[in-house]
XYZ file of C-alpha atoms in Angstrom:
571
model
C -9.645 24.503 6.636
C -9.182 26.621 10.036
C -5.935 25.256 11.213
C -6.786 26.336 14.124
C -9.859 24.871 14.466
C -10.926 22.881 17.857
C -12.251 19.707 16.122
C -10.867 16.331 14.586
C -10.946 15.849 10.841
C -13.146 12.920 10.092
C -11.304 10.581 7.453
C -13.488 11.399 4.600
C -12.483 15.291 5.389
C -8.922 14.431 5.587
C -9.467 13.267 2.132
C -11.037 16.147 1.350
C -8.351 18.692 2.520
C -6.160 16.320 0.668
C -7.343 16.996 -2.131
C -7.855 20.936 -1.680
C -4.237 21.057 -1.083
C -3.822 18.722 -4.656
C -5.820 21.514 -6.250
C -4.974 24.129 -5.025
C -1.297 23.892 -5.143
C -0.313 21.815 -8.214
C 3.045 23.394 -8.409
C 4.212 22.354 -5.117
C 1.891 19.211 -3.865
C 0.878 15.974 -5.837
C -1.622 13.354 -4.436
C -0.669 10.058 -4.689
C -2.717 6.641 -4.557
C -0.608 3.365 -3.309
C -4.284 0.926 -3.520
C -7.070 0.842 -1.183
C -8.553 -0.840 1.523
C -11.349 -4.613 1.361
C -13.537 -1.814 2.388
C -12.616 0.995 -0.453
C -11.003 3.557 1.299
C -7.985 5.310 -0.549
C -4.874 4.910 0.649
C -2.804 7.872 -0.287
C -0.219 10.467 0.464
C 0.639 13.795 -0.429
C 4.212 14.613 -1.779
C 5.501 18.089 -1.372
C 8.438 19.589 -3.504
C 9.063 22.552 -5.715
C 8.717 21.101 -9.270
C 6.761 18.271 -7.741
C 5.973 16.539 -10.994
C 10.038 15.123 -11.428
C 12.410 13.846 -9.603
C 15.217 15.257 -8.709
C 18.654 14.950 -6.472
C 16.914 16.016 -3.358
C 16.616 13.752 0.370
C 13.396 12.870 0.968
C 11.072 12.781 4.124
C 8.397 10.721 5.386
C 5.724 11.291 7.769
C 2.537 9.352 8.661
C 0.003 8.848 10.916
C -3.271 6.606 11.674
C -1.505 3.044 11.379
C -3.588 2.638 14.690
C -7.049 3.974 14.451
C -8.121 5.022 17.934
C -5.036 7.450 17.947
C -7.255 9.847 16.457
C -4.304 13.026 16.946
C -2.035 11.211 14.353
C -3.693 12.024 11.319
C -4.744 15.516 12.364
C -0.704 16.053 12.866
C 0.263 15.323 9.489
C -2.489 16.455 7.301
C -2.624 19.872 9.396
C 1.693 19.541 8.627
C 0.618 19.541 4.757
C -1.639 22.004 4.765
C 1.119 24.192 6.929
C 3.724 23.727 4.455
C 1.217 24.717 1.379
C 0.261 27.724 2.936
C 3.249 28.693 3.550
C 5.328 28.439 0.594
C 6.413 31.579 -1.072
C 5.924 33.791 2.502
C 7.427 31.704 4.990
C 11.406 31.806 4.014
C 12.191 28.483 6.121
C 9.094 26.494 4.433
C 9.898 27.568 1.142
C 13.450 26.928 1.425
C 12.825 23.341 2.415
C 9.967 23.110 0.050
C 13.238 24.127 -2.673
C 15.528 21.401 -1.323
C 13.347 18.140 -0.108
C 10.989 15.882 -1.174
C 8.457 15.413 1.703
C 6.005 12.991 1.598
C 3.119 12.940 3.938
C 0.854 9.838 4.324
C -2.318 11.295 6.007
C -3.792 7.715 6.854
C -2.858 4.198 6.973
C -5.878 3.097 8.809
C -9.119 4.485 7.156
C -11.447 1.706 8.796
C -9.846 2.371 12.435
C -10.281 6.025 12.028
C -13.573 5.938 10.778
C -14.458 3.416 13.361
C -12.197 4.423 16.013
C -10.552 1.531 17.109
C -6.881 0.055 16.879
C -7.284 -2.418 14.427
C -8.281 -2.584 10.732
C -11.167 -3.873 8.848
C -10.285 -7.635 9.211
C -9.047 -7.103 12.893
C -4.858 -7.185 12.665
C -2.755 -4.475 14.272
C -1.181 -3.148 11.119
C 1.967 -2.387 12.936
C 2.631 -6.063 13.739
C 2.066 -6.732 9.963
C 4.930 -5.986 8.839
C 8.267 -8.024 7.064
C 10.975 -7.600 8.552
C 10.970 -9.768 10.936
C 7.444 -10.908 10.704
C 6.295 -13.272 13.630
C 2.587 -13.165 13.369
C 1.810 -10.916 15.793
C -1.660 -8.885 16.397
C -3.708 -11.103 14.396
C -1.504 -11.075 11.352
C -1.463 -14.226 9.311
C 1.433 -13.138 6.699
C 4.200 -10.587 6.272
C 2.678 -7.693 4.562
C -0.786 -9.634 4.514
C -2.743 -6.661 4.703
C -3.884 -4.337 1.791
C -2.920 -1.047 4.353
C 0.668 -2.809 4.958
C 1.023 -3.275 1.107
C 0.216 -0.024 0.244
C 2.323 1.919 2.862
C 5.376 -0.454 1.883
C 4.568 0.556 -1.953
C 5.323 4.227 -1.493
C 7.996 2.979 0.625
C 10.177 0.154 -1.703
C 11.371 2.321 -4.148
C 11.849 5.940 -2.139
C 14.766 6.636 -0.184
C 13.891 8.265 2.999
C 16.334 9.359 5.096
C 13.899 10.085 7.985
C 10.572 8.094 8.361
C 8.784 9.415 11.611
C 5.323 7.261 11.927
C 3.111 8.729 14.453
C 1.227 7.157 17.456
C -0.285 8.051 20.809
C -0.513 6.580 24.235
C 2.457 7.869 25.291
C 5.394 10.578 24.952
C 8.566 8.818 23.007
C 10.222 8.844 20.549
C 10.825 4.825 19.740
C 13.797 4.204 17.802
C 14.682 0.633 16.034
C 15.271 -2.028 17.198
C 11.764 -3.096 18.636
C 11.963 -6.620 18.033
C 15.177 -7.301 19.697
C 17.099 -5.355 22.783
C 20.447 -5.016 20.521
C 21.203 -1.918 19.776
C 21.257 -1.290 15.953
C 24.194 -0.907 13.955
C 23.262 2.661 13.149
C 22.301 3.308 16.905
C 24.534 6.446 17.409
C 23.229 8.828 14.764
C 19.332 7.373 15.156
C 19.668 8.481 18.634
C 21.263 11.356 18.091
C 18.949 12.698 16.158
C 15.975 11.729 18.050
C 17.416 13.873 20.608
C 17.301 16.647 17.873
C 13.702 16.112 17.569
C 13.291 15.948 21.078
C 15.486 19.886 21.831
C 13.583 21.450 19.153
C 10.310 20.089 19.659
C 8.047 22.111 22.916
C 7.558 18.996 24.807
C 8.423 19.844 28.349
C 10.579 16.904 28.131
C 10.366 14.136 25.548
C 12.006 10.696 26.195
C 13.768 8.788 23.477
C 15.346 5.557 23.063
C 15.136 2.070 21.774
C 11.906 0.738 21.750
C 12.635 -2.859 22.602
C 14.209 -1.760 25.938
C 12.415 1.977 26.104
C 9.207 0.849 25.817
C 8.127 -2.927 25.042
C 9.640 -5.639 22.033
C 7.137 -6.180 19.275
C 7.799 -7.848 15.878
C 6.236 -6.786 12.522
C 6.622 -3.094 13.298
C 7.036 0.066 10.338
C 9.979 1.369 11.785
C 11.956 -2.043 11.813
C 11.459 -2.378 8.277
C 11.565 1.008 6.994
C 14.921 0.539 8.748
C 16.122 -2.804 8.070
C 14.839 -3.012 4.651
C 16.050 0.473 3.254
C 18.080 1.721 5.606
C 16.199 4.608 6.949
C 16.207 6.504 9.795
C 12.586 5.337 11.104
C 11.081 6.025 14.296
C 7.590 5.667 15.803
C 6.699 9.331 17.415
C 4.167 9.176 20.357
C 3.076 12.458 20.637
C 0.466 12.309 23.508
C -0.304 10.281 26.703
C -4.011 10.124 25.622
C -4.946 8.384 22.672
C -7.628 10.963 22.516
C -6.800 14.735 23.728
C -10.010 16.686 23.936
C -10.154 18.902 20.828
C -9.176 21.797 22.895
C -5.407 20.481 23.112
C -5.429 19.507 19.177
C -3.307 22.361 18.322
C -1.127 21.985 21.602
C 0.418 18.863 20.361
C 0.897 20.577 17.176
C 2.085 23.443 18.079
C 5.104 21.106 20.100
C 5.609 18.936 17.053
C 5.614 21.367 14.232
C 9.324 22.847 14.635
C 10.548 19.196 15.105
C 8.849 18.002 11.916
C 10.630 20.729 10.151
C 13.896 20.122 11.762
C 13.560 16.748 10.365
C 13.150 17.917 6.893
C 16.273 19.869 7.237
C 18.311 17.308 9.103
C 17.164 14.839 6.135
C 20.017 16.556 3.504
C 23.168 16.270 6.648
C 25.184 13.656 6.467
C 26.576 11.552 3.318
C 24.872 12.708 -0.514
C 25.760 12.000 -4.253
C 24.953 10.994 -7.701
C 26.069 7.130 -8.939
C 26.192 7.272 -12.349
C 27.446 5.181 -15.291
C 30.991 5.907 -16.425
C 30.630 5.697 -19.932
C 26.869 6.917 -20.641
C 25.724 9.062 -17.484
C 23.183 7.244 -16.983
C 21.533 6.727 -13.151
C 22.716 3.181 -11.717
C 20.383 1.378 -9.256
C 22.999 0.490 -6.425
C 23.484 -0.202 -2.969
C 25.211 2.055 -0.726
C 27.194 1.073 2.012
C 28.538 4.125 4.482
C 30.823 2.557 6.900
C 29.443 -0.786 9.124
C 26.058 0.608 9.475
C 22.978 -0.970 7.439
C 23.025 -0.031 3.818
C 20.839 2.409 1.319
C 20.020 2.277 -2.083
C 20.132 5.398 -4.801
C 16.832 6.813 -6.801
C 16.344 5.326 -9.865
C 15.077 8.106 -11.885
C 18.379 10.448 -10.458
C 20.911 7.738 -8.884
C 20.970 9.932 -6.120
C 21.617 8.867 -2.401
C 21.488 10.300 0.870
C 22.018 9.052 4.407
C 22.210 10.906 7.367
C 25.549 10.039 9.920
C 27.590 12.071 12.306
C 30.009 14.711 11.718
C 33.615 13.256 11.382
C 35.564 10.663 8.720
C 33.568 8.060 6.826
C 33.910 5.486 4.185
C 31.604 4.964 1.212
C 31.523 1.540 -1.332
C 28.997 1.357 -3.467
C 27.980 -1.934 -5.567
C 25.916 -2.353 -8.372
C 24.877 -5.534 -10.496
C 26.613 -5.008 -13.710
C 29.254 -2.963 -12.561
C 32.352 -2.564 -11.043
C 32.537 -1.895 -7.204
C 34.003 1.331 -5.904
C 35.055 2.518 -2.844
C 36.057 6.193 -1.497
C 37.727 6.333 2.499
C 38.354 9.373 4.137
C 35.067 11.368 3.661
C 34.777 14.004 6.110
C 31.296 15.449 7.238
C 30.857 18.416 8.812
C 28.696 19.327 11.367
C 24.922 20.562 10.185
C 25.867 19.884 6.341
C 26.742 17.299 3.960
C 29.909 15.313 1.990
C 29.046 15.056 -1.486
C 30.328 12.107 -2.884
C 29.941 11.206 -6.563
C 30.389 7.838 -7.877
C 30.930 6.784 -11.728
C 30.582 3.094 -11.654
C 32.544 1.401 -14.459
C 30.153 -1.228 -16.549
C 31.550 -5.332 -16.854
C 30.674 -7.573 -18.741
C 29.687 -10.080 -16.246
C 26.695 -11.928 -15.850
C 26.545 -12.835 -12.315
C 24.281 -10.569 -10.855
C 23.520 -10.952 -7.067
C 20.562 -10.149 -4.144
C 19.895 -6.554 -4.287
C 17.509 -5.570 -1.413
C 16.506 -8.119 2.010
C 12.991 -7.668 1.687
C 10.934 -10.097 4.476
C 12.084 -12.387 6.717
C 10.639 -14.003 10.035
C 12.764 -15.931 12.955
C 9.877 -17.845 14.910
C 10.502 -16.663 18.760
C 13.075 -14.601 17.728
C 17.025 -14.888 18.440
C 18.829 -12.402 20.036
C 21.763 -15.500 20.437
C 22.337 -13.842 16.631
C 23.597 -10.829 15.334
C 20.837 -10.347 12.665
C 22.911 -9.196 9.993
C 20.427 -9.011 7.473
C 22.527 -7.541 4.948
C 25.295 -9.862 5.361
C 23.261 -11.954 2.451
C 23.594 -9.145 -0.291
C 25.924 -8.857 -2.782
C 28.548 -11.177 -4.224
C 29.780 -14.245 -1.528
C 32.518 -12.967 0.925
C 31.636 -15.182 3.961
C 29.680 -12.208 5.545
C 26.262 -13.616 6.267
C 22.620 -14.068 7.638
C 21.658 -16.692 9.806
C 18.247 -17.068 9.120
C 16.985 -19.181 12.083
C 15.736 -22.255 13.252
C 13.320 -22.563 10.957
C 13.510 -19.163 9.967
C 12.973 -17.908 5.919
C 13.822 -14.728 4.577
C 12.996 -13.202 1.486
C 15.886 -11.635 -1.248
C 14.798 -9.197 -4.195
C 16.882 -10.164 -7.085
C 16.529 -6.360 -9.057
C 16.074 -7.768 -12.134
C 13.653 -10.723 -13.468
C 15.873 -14.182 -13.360
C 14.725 -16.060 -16.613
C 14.525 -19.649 -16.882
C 17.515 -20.809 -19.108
C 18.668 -23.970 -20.737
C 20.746 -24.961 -16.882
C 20.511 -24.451 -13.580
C 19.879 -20.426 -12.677
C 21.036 -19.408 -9.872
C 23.067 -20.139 -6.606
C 22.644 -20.304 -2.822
C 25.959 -19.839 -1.094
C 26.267 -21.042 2.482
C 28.531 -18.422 4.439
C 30.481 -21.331 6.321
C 32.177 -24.645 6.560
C 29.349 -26.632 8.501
C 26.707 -27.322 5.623
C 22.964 -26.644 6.560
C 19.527 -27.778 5.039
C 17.228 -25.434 3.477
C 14.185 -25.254 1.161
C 14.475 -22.733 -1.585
C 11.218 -21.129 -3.231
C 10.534 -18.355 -5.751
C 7.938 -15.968 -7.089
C 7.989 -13.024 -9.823
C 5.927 -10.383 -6.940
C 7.164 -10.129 -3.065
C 3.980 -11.411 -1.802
C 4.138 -14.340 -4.011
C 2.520 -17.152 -4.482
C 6.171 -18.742 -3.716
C 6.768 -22.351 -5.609
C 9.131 -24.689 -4.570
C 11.725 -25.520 -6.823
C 13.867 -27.829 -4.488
C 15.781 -28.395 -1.230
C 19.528 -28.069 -0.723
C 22.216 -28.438 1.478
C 25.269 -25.876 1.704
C 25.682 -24.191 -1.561
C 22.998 -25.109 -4.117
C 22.259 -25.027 -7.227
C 18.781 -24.234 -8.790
C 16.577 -24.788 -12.183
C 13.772 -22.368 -12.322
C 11.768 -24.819 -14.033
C 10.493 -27.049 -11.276
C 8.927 -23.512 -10.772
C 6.883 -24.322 -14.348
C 7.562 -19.945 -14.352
C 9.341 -18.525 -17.088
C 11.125 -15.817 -14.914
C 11.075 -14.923 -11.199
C 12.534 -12.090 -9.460
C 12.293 -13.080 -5.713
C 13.863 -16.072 -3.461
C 12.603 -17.089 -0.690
C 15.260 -19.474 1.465
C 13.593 -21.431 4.132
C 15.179 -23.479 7.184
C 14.629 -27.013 7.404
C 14.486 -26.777 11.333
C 17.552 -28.668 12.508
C 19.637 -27.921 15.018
C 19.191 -25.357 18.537
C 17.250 -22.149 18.191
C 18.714 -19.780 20.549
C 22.210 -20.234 19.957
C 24.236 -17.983 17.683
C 24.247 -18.558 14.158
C 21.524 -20.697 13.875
C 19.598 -21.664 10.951
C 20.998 -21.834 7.521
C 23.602 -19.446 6.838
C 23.011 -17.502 3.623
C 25.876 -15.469 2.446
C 24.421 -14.926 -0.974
C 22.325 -15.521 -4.182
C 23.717 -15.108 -7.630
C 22.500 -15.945 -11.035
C 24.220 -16.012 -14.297
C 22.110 -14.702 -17.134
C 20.883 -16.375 -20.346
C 24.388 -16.113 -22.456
C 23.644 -14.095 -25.519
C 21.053 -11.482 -25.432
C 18.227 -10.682 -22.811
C 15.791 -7.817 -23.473
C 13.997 -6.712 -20.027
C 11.515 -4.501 -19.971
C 13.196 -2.001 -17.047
C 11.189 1.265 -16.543
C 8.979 3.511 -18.420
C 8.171 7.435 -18.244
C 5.227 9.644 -19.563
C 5.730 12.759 -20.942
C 2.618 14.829 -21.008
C 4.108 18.314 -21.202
C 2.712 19.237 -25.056
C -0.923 17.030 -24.689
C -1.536 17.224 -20.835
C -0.855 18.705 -17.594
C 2.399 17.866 -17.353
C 2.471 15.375 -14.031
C 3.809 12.460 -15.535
C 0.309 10.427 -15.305
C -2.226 10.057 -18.675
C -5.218 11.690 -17.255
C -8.280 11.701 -18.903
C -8.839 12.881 -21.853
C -4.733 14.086 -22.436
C -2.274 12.764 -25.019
C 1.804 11.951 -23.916
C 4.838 10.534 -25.374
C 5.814 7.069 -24.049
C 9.127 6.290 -22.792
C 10.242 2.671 -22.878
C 13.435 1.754 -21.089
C 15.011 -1.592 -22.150
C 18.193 -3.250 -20.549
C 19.872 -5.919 -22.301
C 20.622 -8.252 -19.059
C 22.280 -10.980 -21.432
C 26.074 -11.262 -22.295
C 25.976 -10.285 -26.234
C 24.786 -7.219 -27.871
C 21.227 -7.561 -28.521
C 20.840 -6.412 -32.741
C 18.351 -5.916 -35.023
C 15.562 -5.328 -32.242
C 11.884 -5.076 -33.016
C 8.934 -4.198 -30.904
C 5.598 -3.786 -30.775
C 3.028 -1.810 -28.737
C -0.649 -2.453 -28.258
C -3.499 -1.671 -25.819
C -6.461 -3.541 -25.131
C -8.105 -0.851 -23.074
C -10.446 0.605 -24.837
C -10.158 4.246 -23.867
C -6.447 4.361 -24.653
C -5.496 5.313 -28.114
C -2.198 4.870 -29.478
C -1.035 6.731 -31.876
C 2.297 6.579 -34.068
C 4.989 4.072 -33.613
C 7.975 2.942 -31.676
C 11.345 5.319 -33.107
C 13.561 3.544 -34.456
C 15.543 0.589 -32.001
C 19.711 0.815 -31.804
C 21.709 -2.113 -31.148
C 22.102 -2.890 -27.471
C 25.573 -4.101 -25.592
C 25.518 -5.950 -22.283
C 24.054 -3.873 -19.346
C 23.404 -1.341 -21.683
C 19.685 0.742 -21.072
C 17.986 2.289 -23.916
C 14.831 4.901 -23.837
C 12.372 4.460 -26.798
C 9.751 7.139 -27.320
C 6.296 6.359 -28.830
C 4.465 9.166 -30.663
């Protein structure tokens, strides 16, 4: 590729350079898959690190483009941004430094069918960037949160990452559109979002690029990216208009580049300021899946594979509490963050043997009309009850990953709290995958209890709370009031299957993945989620593929205490 070249990259040569950059950098750049589109098209991204086949305690970066087809110079940014940052590695000191310190991901396009076909829309005509959970309201021809396979995908590489900084690019305009869009409020973590738009903005060789909110700054919409990738993980997410034209002549391809390209890598710096650390078990080392909470903004969640976390803030004092299902909450006041670096905050979380686990992650929700009346604390519905909650509107629903499969036990298995003293109605559904099917398993009024049961599922990791429609719309507060979901696990022992990991190091490549035609060591991670040791364990492995071989067995099994997580290799 000429990155200089005066022409657009068609998608299927976008794919192409995609893979080049696979190939011919395997040290630094990885392709990933997330599915595909009704019409086969990959939907992929490229993630760019030095020893890109681990994880590691790094901040991580997102940038994509093409979520609207017809904006034909978003895809060119980011896949001529990858191909940059290849090149560059090993002569360029600031790209290899960064290359050293991040994880950047770059998706190169969400919209395959309205590149291709150059129009807004995908294959089955819905704006993808209406499609979206958080706060879903069936805009742009969507018929369901997340309904689309493009929406899915995107959210996929998105659910379990932490990125600091998620800049999605469009066209039309020159902004930089910061959250919220789908209500004029500013956001709780308004200050350092805006600051560091204007960061994007100085170093960037616009003339003069605007930034702001994009309810007010631009126009409201519902469904967006940017509103979930911030309300959902906690990221700073953005939508990035980089030109007035949806479609510069080919001549001025490289002029928007050229203005975006320091700003891109300012990001990538930018993404490791602010608030860092490692949440680890106290008594084995081990990661911990948590939620982090820096001061009154929304919260952020640490890597599994790591427990590392990173959030970006503004210089000065801040507070840190991190909680945990399974452990013991912990907070740590009087952090101070200097300017252009990070507080590193470690946090060893101290096991209990408790089995009332709680909602881990707010992961959909839709308030028909909206409400700006409310706050919109979405995360006022995690964790244990403390009277903190979500109103979830006038016939409103929201959505509440539960971490960890809930299994159907001899009782009733879990609880909805109501956050106050005026008792609403609700119906309560579940499902074992975020895009369901949901079952009903019952209505309730206030704090209820439920059977999973009435499901006829034996397990379900995902609760979806739905109004029952009394009462005014646009007042504050309305709706049923969920302050939170627990669920006491089966008393004795519970096995879960929790994780797993691929070692292909000896018989392979060494990327983590079983390739064709390589052999690899098995990792299987258990977690007892019951309340007694679990003893005496046996398990077996099969395959009913017929071009995977397994070979050896399972190493021997040790006894396993509450909360406990054990790796077991097959060879």
């Amino acid at each position: 590729m000429d990155r200089t070249r005066d022409a657009y990259h068609t998608f299927p040569e976008i794919v192409a350079l995609a893979d080049s950059l696979a190939g011919n950098f395997p040290d630094i750049c990885e392709k990933h898959i997330f599915g595909y589109t009704s019409g086969g098209y990959e939907l992929g991204a490229l993630k760019i690190t030095d020893n890109v086949d681990i994880d590691e305690n790094e901040a991580e970066v997102m940038f994509d483009g093409g979520i609207h087809g017809d904006e034909i110079g978003c895809s060119e940014n980011v896949i001529r941004f990858a191909r940059d940052l290849c090149i560059g590695y090993g002569s360029d000191s600031t790209i290899t430094d960064l290359i050293n310190n991040r994880e950047i991901w770059l998706y190169y396009c969400i919209n395959p069918y309205g590149r291709i076909h150059d129009v807004r829309y995908n294959g089955n005509g819905v704006d993808l960037n209406r499609d979206w959970g958080y706060m879903w309201d069936g805009w742009g021809g969507s018929w369901g949160a997340y309904s689309q396979a493009e929406t899915k995908a995107l959210r996929n590489c998105m659910y379990n990452r932490q990125f600091v900084v998620h800049t999605t690019y469009h066209s039309g305009t020159e902004y930089i559109s910061c959250p919220w869009s789908y209500r004029p409020d500013q956001c709780p973590d308004y200050n350092h979002i805006i600051q560091l738009a204007s960061v994007y903005s100085s170093t960037s060789l616009y003339p003069s690029l605007g930034y702001g909110q994009g309810c007010t700054g631009m126009y409201p919409i519902n469904g967006s990216s940017k509103d979930t990738n911030y309300g959902m993980m906690g990221s700073i997410s953005w939508s990035m208009e980089i030109s007035d034209s949806k479609h510069p002549p080919p001549s001025q391809i490289m002029l928007y580049y050229n203005r975006n390209k320091p700003a891109m890598l300012t990001m990538i710096e930018y993404s490791g300021y602010g608030v860092e650390g490692i949440v680890t078990d106290a008594e084995t080392g081990e990661p911990v899946r948590a939620i982090v909470w820096v001061d009154d903004y929304f919260p952020t969640y640490t890597d599994s594979a790591v427990g590392d976390y990173h959030k970006y803030v503004l210089p000065g004092t801040h507070s840190i509490t991190v909680t945990a299902n399974g452990y013991e909450s912990q907070t740590v006041n009087d952090i101070i963050v200097p300017s252009l670096g990070s507080a590193i905050t470690d946090f060893q979380l101290q096991p209990i043997n408790e089995p009332t686990y709680y909602g881990y992650k707010f992961s959909a929700s839709q308030i028909p009309d909206n409400n700006p009346a409310d706050e919109g604390n979405t995360p006022g519905c995690l964790g244990a009850p403390d009277n903190i909650n979500y109103s979830i509107g006038k016939d409103g629903w929201c959505i509440i990953d539960m971490q960890y499969p809930i299994i159907d036990g001899p009782y009733n298995d879990f609880t909805v709290f109501e956050g106050d003293t005026s008792p609403e109605g609700f119906t309560c559904l579940v499902s074992q995958m975020i895009d369901g099917p949901y079952i009903n398993v019952g209505t309730g009024f206030g704090t209820t209890e439920f059977d999973i049961s009435a499901s006829g599922l034996s397990e379900v990791r995902f609760i979806k709370i739905l109004d029952d429609g009394d009462g005014s719309a646009s007042v504050p507060d309305a709706g049923f009031d969920l302050d939170a979901i627990s669920t006491e696990f089966i008393q004795g022992p519970n096995l879960i299957f929790d994780n797993y990991y691929i070692d292909d190091s000896v018989g392979g490549n060494g990327d983590g993945n079983l390739d064709p035609g390589e052999s690899a060591d098995l990792y299987v991670v258990l977690k007892n989620n019951g309340t007694e040791t679990a003893e005496d364990i046996t398990a077996n492995l099969y395959s009913y593929d017929q071009y995977i071989t397994i070979n050896g067995t399972l190493t021997d099994f040790e006894d396993l205490a509450p909360t406990q997580i054990l790796s077991l290799i097959h060879i």
